[in-house]
Structures are given as structure tokens and as C-alpha cells.
Amino acid sequence: MSYNLDRDVLTRAMKELGGIGFDHITVEIPDGLTPRQYGALLSDNGFSPAPGYFSGRWSDHDSHAGLVEALKVHAAAHAELGLDRAFIAHDLVPERIARPAVGVAADPFRLAVIADGLALAAEAGVAEGVRYALHPHVGSWIETEEETRSVLDTTAGSDLFFGPDTGHLYWAGADPAALMRSYSDRIIAVHLKDVNMSARDTAIAKGDEYRAATVVRHVWTEPGQGAIDFEEVFKSLPAAFDGWFVIEVDVPDAASAVESSAISLAFVNQHPYFAPVTA
């Protein structure tokens, strides 16, 4: 589930996305580019940076110190690019890649270790001027609603915020709106994607592994094309919410990535929630 990202790939992506109407892109700096060079590349192509994503094996207590140091670099790059927030997650793990979205091998003691590491990381991020928001991810040790609530409750009062992904939450059986409502005061950014209910149910019933469920069966779909109630999702946010919305359809359900992006942007542009406020 790896991919190649370099200057040419990024430039081509921005050309395609710009033609659709996008003008922001999630921060992911290719090897060989400094944050300054990366920012210049985006600017030259008419783009600005949007919050990126940091993940690590937080379940390994001995890795916490090294991960925190790596996160400081990630945070410093975001700050240099003018961003004050980013997403944070646990790496995907073999046990849950093999059997995703059903909470395989759940362990409350492991979650406590993870929560401790994330709280340390969030504190380090704030010191660099960047707030980090928990991103539950199918295939990771923070996958289910119970696990998400456990980490958020354990870290209450810390510098860790919440960055829900509507699709990952729904695939793992959560009601995204209800969960978001519970922690609305900690949400600073949201990943928007939808879920094909039929594909989701079949993938779980047949025990699909992660790639089969996403790439072959197409669990993911573009916002507004699936089962998620986005009316309730947007209602779950505070009235004065001023955080980020990042469209992220991991595997396009449409015929191409360009078409998927166009459908997704049209959903945002046409939804009343995003209508300009008039006096």
C-alpha cells in the first residue's frame, strides 16, 4: 500500500487538481525538498498547503522518544508553511490489515500506552506551534468507536485534539456525527470521505483484508455518494467551527482520480453548510 511521491508526481497532481478548482493540497513533502522549496513549488502552481498527517507505532513505549523527535520535525515544517494543525494516527498493523474494521485483538492496556505517546507528541507539537488531532484509522490500533473514545477520554486535558475521518469511523461501525458531537470541542480538522454501504457490509461479512476491501470492493466512495449522513456530521460541529475540512478519498470510487476529485469538490461547493455567510 505504498506509492511514489516526487516533484513530478506532485506537480502533475496540482495541474490536474487546479483544473478542477482546487487550490490547497495536503502537506506531504517529497524526499529531497526542504519545507521552503516545497512551499515555493506549491505557490508556483497556484496552491497553498493544507494540514498533513503524522503516524507512528505509538503502541511501542520504547519508540515514543524517537517518534516525538520525528514529530517535532513534522511540526516545524508545518509551522514554516504557515499551518497550525495536523492529523496524528497510529500506523497500520498486520493484524488489522488482515481483518480490518472489526477491532481484532483489542487491548485496553495497549491503548493506554498509545494514549500516553500521543499526549507527549501533542505537547511537543504545541511547543512548535502546531496542534495535533487524533485521526482514527481502520487497520490501526485506533480503529473502533470504543478505541477512539478511550484514547480521547484518557488524554482529556492534554494538548491532543480530534481530527475525525468520516469514512474510517463509519467503516468501523461508528456513527460519525454522534462521536463527533461527543468531542466537538476538541475537533480542529475533519477528513471527508464516504462509504459504500453494500461494499462495506460484504467486505466485513467475507473477511476481506484491507486492500481487497478498498481497492477491489471499493468500500470508499466520494462524499455525498454513500451512506454517511453529512447533514448530521455538519450539525455535530460547533456553530463557530473554523477548522479545516480535507477531502480524502483514499481509493477513488469514480472512474479516475480526477473524476473522483471533481465529484468531491462539487459536493463541498454545492452543500449549504459551505455557502458563503452573508450579512
CSV table of C-alpha atoms in Angstrom, one decimal:
chain,number,residue,atom,x,y,z
A,1,MET,CA,0.0,0.0,0.0
A,2,SER,CA,2.9,2.3,-0.8
A,3,TYR,CA,3.2,4.9,-3.5
A,4,ASN,CA,5.8,7.2,-5.0
A,5,LEU,CA,5.7,10.9,-4.4
A,6,ASP,CA,8.2,13.2,-6.0
A,7,ARG,CA,8.3,16.7,-7.5
A,8,ASP,CA,7.0,15.5,-10.9
A,9,VAL,CA,4.1,13.5,-9.4
A,10,LEU,CA,3.2,16.4,-7.1
A,11,THR,CA,3.3,18.9,-10.0
A,12,ARG,CA,1.2,16.7,-12.2
A,13,ALA,CA,-1.3,16.3,-9.4
A,14,MET,CA,-1.6,20.0,-8.8
A,15,LYS,CA,-2.1,20.7,-12.5
A,16,GLU,CA,-5.0,18.2,-12.6
A,17,LEU,CA,-6.5,19.4,-9.3
A,18,GLY,CA,-6.1,23.1,-10.3
A,19,GLY,CA,-8.0,22.4,-13.5
A,20,ILE,CA,-10.9,21.2,-11.3
A,21,GLY,CA,-10.9,24.1,-9.0
A,22,PHE,CA,-8.7,23.0,-6.0
A,23,ASP,CA,-6.2,25.4,-4.6
A,24,HIS,CA,-5.0,23.6,-1.5
A,25,ILE,CA,-3.2,20.3,-1.1
A,26,THR,CA,-2.3,18.2,2.0
A,27,VAL,CA,1.2,18.6,3.2
A,28,GLU,CA,3.4,15.7,2.2
A,29,ILE,CA,7.0,16.8,1.4
A,30,PRO,CA,8.8,14.6,-1.1
A,31,ASP,CA,12.3,13.5,-0.2
A,32,GLY,CA,14.9,16.0,-1.3
A,33,LEU,CA,12.8,19.1,-0.8
A,34,THR,CA,13.0,21.4,2.1
A,35,PRO,CA,9.8,22.9,3.5
A,36,ARG,CA,10.7,26.2,1.9
A,37,GLN,CA,11.3,24.6,-1.5
A,38,TYR,CA,8.0,22.6,-1.1
A,39,GLY,CA,6.1,25.8,-0.3
A,40,ALA,CA,7.6,27.5,-3.3
A,41,LEU,CA,6.6,24.6,-5.5
A,42,LEU,CA,3.0,24.8,-4.3
A,43,SER,CA,2.9,28.6,-4.8
A,44,ASP,CA,4.3,28.3,-8.3
A,45,ASN,CA,1.4,26.1,-9.2
A,46,GLY,CA,-1.2,28.2,-7.5
A,47,PHE,CA,-1.6,26.1,-4.4
A,48,SER,CA,-1.4,26.6,-0.7
A,49,PRO,CA,-0.7,23.9,2.0
A,50,ALA,CA,-3.4,22.1,4.0
A,51,PRO,CA,-2.9,20.1,7.2
A,52,GLY,CA,-0.8,16.9,6.8
A,53,TYR,CA,-0.6,13.6,8.6
A,54,PHE,CA,1.9,12.0,11.0
A,55,SER,CA,1.7,8.4,12.1
A,56,GLY,CA,3.9,6.1,14.2
A,57,ARG,CA,3.9,2.9,16.2
A,58,TRP,CA,2.7,4.5,19.4
A,59,SER,CA,1.9,1.1,20.9
A,60,ASP,CA,5.6,0.6,21.4
A,61,HIS,CA,6.6,2.6,24.5
A,62,ASP,CA,10.3,2.4,23.7
A,63,SER,CA,9.6,4.2,20.4
A,64,HIS,CA,7.9,7.2,22.0
A,65,ALA,CA,11.0,9.4,22.3
A,66,GLY,CA,12.1,8.8,18.8
A,67,LEU,CA,8.6,9.4,17.4
A,68,VAL,CA,8.3,12.6,19.3
A,69,GLU,CA,11.6,13.9,17.8
A,70,ALA,CA,10.3,13.0,14.4
A,71,LEU,CA,7.1,14.8,15.0
A,72,LYS,CA,8.9,17.9,16.0
A,73,VAL,CA,10.4,18.0,12.5
A,74,HIS,CA,7.0,17.4,11.0
A,75,ALA,CA,5.5,20.2,13.1
A,76,ALA,CA,8.3,22.6,12.4
A,77,ALA,CA,7.7,22.1,8.6
A,78,HIS,CA,4.0,22.7,9.1
A,79,ALA,CA,4.7,25.9,11.0
A,80,GLU,CA,7.2,27.1,8.3
A,81,LEU,CA,4.4,26.6,5.8
A,82,GLY,CA,2.0,28.7,7.8
A,83,LEU,CA,-0.1,25.9,9.3
A,84,ASP,CA,-1.0,25.5,12.9
A,85,ARG,CA,-2.6,22.0,12.9
A,86,ALA,CA,-2.1,18.5,11.6
A,87,PHE,CA,-3.5,15.0,12.0
A,88,ILE,CA,-1.9,12.2,14.0
A,89,ALA,CA,-2.5,8.5,14.0
A,90,HIS,CA,-1.2,5.0,14.7
A,91,ASP,CA,0.5,3.1,11.9
A,92,LEU,CA,-1.5,0.4,10.3
A,93,VAL,CA,-0.7,-3.0,11.8
A,94,PRO,CA,-0.6,-6.5,10.1
A,95,GLU,CA,-3.3,-8.0,12.4
A,96,ARG,CA,-5.8,-5.4,11.3
A,97,ILE,CA,-4.8,-5.1,7.7
A,98,ALA,CA,-5.6,-8.8,7.5
A,99,ARG,CA,-9.0,-8.3,9.2
A,100,PRO,CA,-10.0,-4.6,9.1
A,101,ALA,CA,-12.8,-2.6,10.8
A,102,VAL,CA,-13.9,-5.1,13.4
A,103,GLY,CA,-11.4,-4.4,16.3
A,104,VAL,CA,-9.3,-7.5,16.1
A,105,ALA,CA,-7.1,-8.1,19.1
A,106,ALA,CA,-8.4,-5.1,21.1
A,107,ASP,CA,-6.3,-4.4,24.2
A,108,PRO,CA,-7.0,-1.6,26.7
A,109,PHE,CA,-3.5,-1.8,28.1
A,110,ARG,CA,-2.1,-1.2,24.6
A,111,LEU,CA,-4.4,1.8,24.2
A,112,ALA,CA,-3.1,3.3,27.4
A,113,VAL,CA,0.4,3.2,26.1
A,114,ILE,CA,-0.8,4.7,22.8
A,115,ALA,CA,-2.6,7.5,24.6
A,116,ASP,CA,0.5,8.3,26.6
A,117,GLY,CA,2.6,8.6,23.5
A,118,LEU,CA,0.1,10.7,21.6
A,119,ALA,CA,-0.2,13.1,24.6
A,120,LEU,CA,3.5,13.5,24.6
A,121,ALA,CA,3.6,14.1,20.9
A,122,ALA,CA,0.8,16.6,21.0
A,123,GLU,CA,2.6,18.5,23.7
A,124,ALA,CA,5.7,18.6,21.6
A,125,GLY,CA,3.7,19.8,18.6
A,126,VAL,CA,2.2,22.7,20.5
A,127,ALA,CA,5.7,23.8,21.5
A,128,GLU,CA,6.5,24.0,17.8
A,129,GLY,CA,3.2,26.0,17.2
A,130,VAL,CA,1.2,23.1,15.7
A,131,ARG,CA,-1.8,21.3,17.3
A,132,TYR,CA,-2.2,17.6,16.5
A,133,ALA,CA,-5.6,16.0,16.1
A,134,LEU,CA,-6.3,12.3,16.6
A,135,HIS,CA,-7.2,10.5,13.4
A,136,PRO,CA,-8.7,7.1,14.0
A,137,HIS,CA,-7.8,4.8,11.1
A,138,VAL,CA,-9.2,1.4,10.0
A,139,GLY,CA,-6.3,-1.1,10.1
A,140,SER,CA,-4.6,0.7,13.0
A,141,TRP,CA,-4.9,0.1,16.8
A,142,ILE,CA,-7.2,3.1,17.0
A,143,GLU,CA,-10.0,1.8,14.8
A,144,THR,CA,-13.3,1.4,16.6
A,145,GLU,CA,-15.5,3.9,18.3
A,146,GLU,CA,-14.6,2.3,21.7
A,147,GLU,CA,-10.9,2.7,21.0
A,148,THR,CA,-11.4,6.3,19.8
A,149,ARG,CA,-13.3,7.3,22.8
A,150,SER,CA,-10.8,5.5,25.1
A,151,VAL,CA,-7.9,7.5,23.7
A,152,LEU,CA,-9.7,10.8,23.7
A,153,ASP,CA,-11.0,10.2,27.3
A,154,THR,CA,-7.6,9.2,28.5
A,155,THR,CA,-6.0,12.3,27.0
A,156,ALA,CA,-8.7,14.7,28.2
A,157,GLY,CA,-7.0,17.9,29.4
A,158,SER,CA,-3.9,17.2,27.2
A,159,ASP,CA,-2.8,19.0,24.0
A,160,LEU,CA,-4.3,16.2,21.9
A,161,PHE,CA,-7.2,17.4,19.7
A,162,PHE,CA,-9.6,15.4,17.5
A,163,GLY,CA,-9.4,15.1,13.7
A,164,PRO,CA,-12.2,12.6,12.7
A,165,ASP,CA,-12.3,10.9,9.4
A,166,THR,CA,-15.9,10.3,8.5
A,167,GLY,CA,-15.2,7.3,6.3
A,168,HIS,CA,-12.8,5.4,8.7
A,169,LEU,CA,-15.3,5.9,11.6
A,170,TYR,CA,-18.2,4.7,9.6
A,171,TRP,CA,-16.5,1.6,8.1
A,172,ALA,CA,-15.5,0.5,11.7
A,173,GLY,CA,-19.1,0.8,12.8
A,174,ALA,CA,-19.3,4.2,14.4
A,175,ASP,CA,-21.9,6.9,13.9
A,176,PRO,CA,-19.5,9.7,12.8
A,177,ALA,CA,-21.9,12.5,13.8
A,178,ALA,CA,-22.6,11.1,17.2
A,179,LEU,CA,-19.0,10.6,18.0
A,180,MET,CA,-18.1,14.0,16.7
A,181,ARG,CA,-20.8,15.6,18.8
A,182,SER,CA,-19.3,14.0,21.9
A,183,TYR,CA,-15.9,15.6,21.4
A,184,SER,CA,-16.9,18.6,19.3
A,185,ASP,CA,-14.9,21.0,21.5
A,186,ARG,CA,-11.7,19.1,20.5
A,187,ILE,CA,-12.3,18.9,16.7
A,188,ILE,CA,-9.9,21.2,14.7
A,189,ALA,CA,-9.9,19.4,11.4
A,190,VAL,CA,-12.0,16.8,9.6
A,191,HIS,CA,-11.3,14.3,6.8
A,192,LEU,CA,-14.3,14.0,4.4
A,193,LYS,CA,-14.9,10.7,2.6
A,194,ASP,CA,-18.0,8.5,2.2
A,195,VAL,CA,-18.6,4.7,2.5
A,196,ASN,CA,-20.4,2.4,0.1
A,197,MET,CA,-22.7,0.5,2.5
A,198,SER,CA,-23.1,-2.6,0.4
A,199,ALA,CA,-19.3,-2.9,-0.2
A,200,ARG,CA,-18.6,-2.3,3.5
A,201,ASP,CA,-21.1,-4.9,4.7
A,202,THR,CA,-19.9,-7.5,2.1
A,203,ALA,CA,-16.2,-6.8,3.0
A,204,ILE,CA,-16.9,-7.4,6.7
A,205,ALA,CA,-19.0,-10.5,6.1
A,206,LYS,CA,-16.4,-12.1,3.8
A,207,GLY,CA,-13.5,-11.1,6.0
A,208,ASP,CA,-11.7,-9.1,3.3
A,209,GLU,CA,-8.3,-7.8,4.1
A,210,TYR,CA,-7.7,-4.1,3.7
A,211,ARG,CA,-6.6,-3.9,0.1
A,212,ALA,CA,-9.4,-6.2,-1.1
A,213,ALA,CA,-11.9,-4.1,0.8
A,214,THR,CA,-10.7,-0.8,-0.5
A,215,VAL,CA,-9.1,-1.4,-3.9
A,216,VAL,CA,-11.2,-4.3,-5.1
A,217,ARG,CA,-14.5,-4.0,-3.4
A,218,HIS,CA,-14.5,-0.2,-3.2
A,219,VAL,CA,-15.6,0.5,0.4
A,220,TRP,CA,-14.6,4.1,-0.1
A,221,THR,CA,-16.7,6.5,-2.2
A,222,GLU,CA,-16.8,10.2,-2.8
A,223,PRO,CA,-18.6,12.5,-0.2
A,224,GLY,CA,-22.3,12.5,-0.8
A,225,GLN,CA,-22.2,9.3,-2.8
A,226,GLY,CA,-22.5,6.8,0.0
A,227,ALA,CA,-24.2,6.0,3.3
A,228,ILE,CA,-22.9,8.7,5.6
A,229,ASP,CA,-25.4,11.4,6.8
A,230,PHE,CA,-23.3,14.5,6.2
A,231,GLU,CA,-26.2,16.7,7.3
A,232,GLU,CA,-25.8,15.3,10.8
A,233,VAL,CA,-22.0,15.4,10.5
A,234,PHE,CA,-22.0,19.1,9.9
A,235,LYS,CA,-24.6,19.7,12.6
A,236,SER,CA,-22.4,17.9,15.1
A,237,LEU,CA,-19.8,20.7,14.8
A,238,PRO,CA,-19.9,23.9,17.0
A,239,ALA,CA,-21.7,26.8,15.4
A,240,ALA,CA,-18.5,28.8,15.3
A,241,PHE,CA,-16.3,25.9,13.9
A,242,ASP,CA,-13.4,27.4,12.0
A,243,GLY,CA,-11.3,24.2,11.4
A,244,TRP,CA,-10.2,22.6,8.3
A,245,PHE,CA,-12.1,20.2,6.0
A,246,VAL,CA,-9.8,18.0,3.9
A,247,ILE,CA,-11.3,15.8,1.2
A,248,GLU,CA,-9.5,12.5,1.3
A,249,VAL,CA,-11.0,9.6,-0.8
A,250,ASP,CA,-8.1,7.1,-0.3
A,251,VAL,CA,-9.2,4.9,-3.3
A,252,PRO,CA,-11.5,6.7,-5.8
A,253,ASP,CA,-14.8,5.0,-6.5
A,254,ALA,CA,-15.2,7.1,-9.6
A,255,ALA,CA,-13.6,6.1,-12.9
A,256,SER,CA,-10.5,8.2,-12.3
A,257,ALA,CA,-8.8,10.2,-9.5
A,258,VAL,CA,-9.6,13.4,-11.5
A,259,GLU,CA,-13.3,12.5,-11.7
A,260,SER,CA,-13.3,11.5,-8.0
A,261,SER,CA,-11.8,14.8,-7.1
A,262,ALA,CA,-14.3,16.7,-9.2
A,263,ILE,CA,-17.3,14.9,-7.6
A,264,SER,CA,-15.9,15.6,-4.1
A,265,LEU,CA,-15.3,19.3,-4.7
A,266,ALA,CA,-18.7,19.6,-6.3
A,267,PHE,CA,-20.2,18.1,-3.1
A,268,VAL,CA,-18.5,20.8,-1.0
A,269,ASN,CA,-19.3,23.6,-3.3
A,270,GLN,CA,-22.9,22.7,-3.5
A,271,HIS,CA,-23.6,21.9,0.1
A,272,PRO,CA,-25.4,24.6,2.1
A,273,TYR,CA,-23.0,24.2,5.0
A,274,PHE,CA,-20.3,25.7,2.9
A,275,ALA,CA,-22.4,28.5,1.5
A,276,PRO,CA,-20.8,32.0,2.0
A,277,VAL,CA,-22.2,33.8,5.0
A,278,THR,CA,-24.0,37.0,4.0
A,279,ALA,CA,-24.7,39.9,6.3
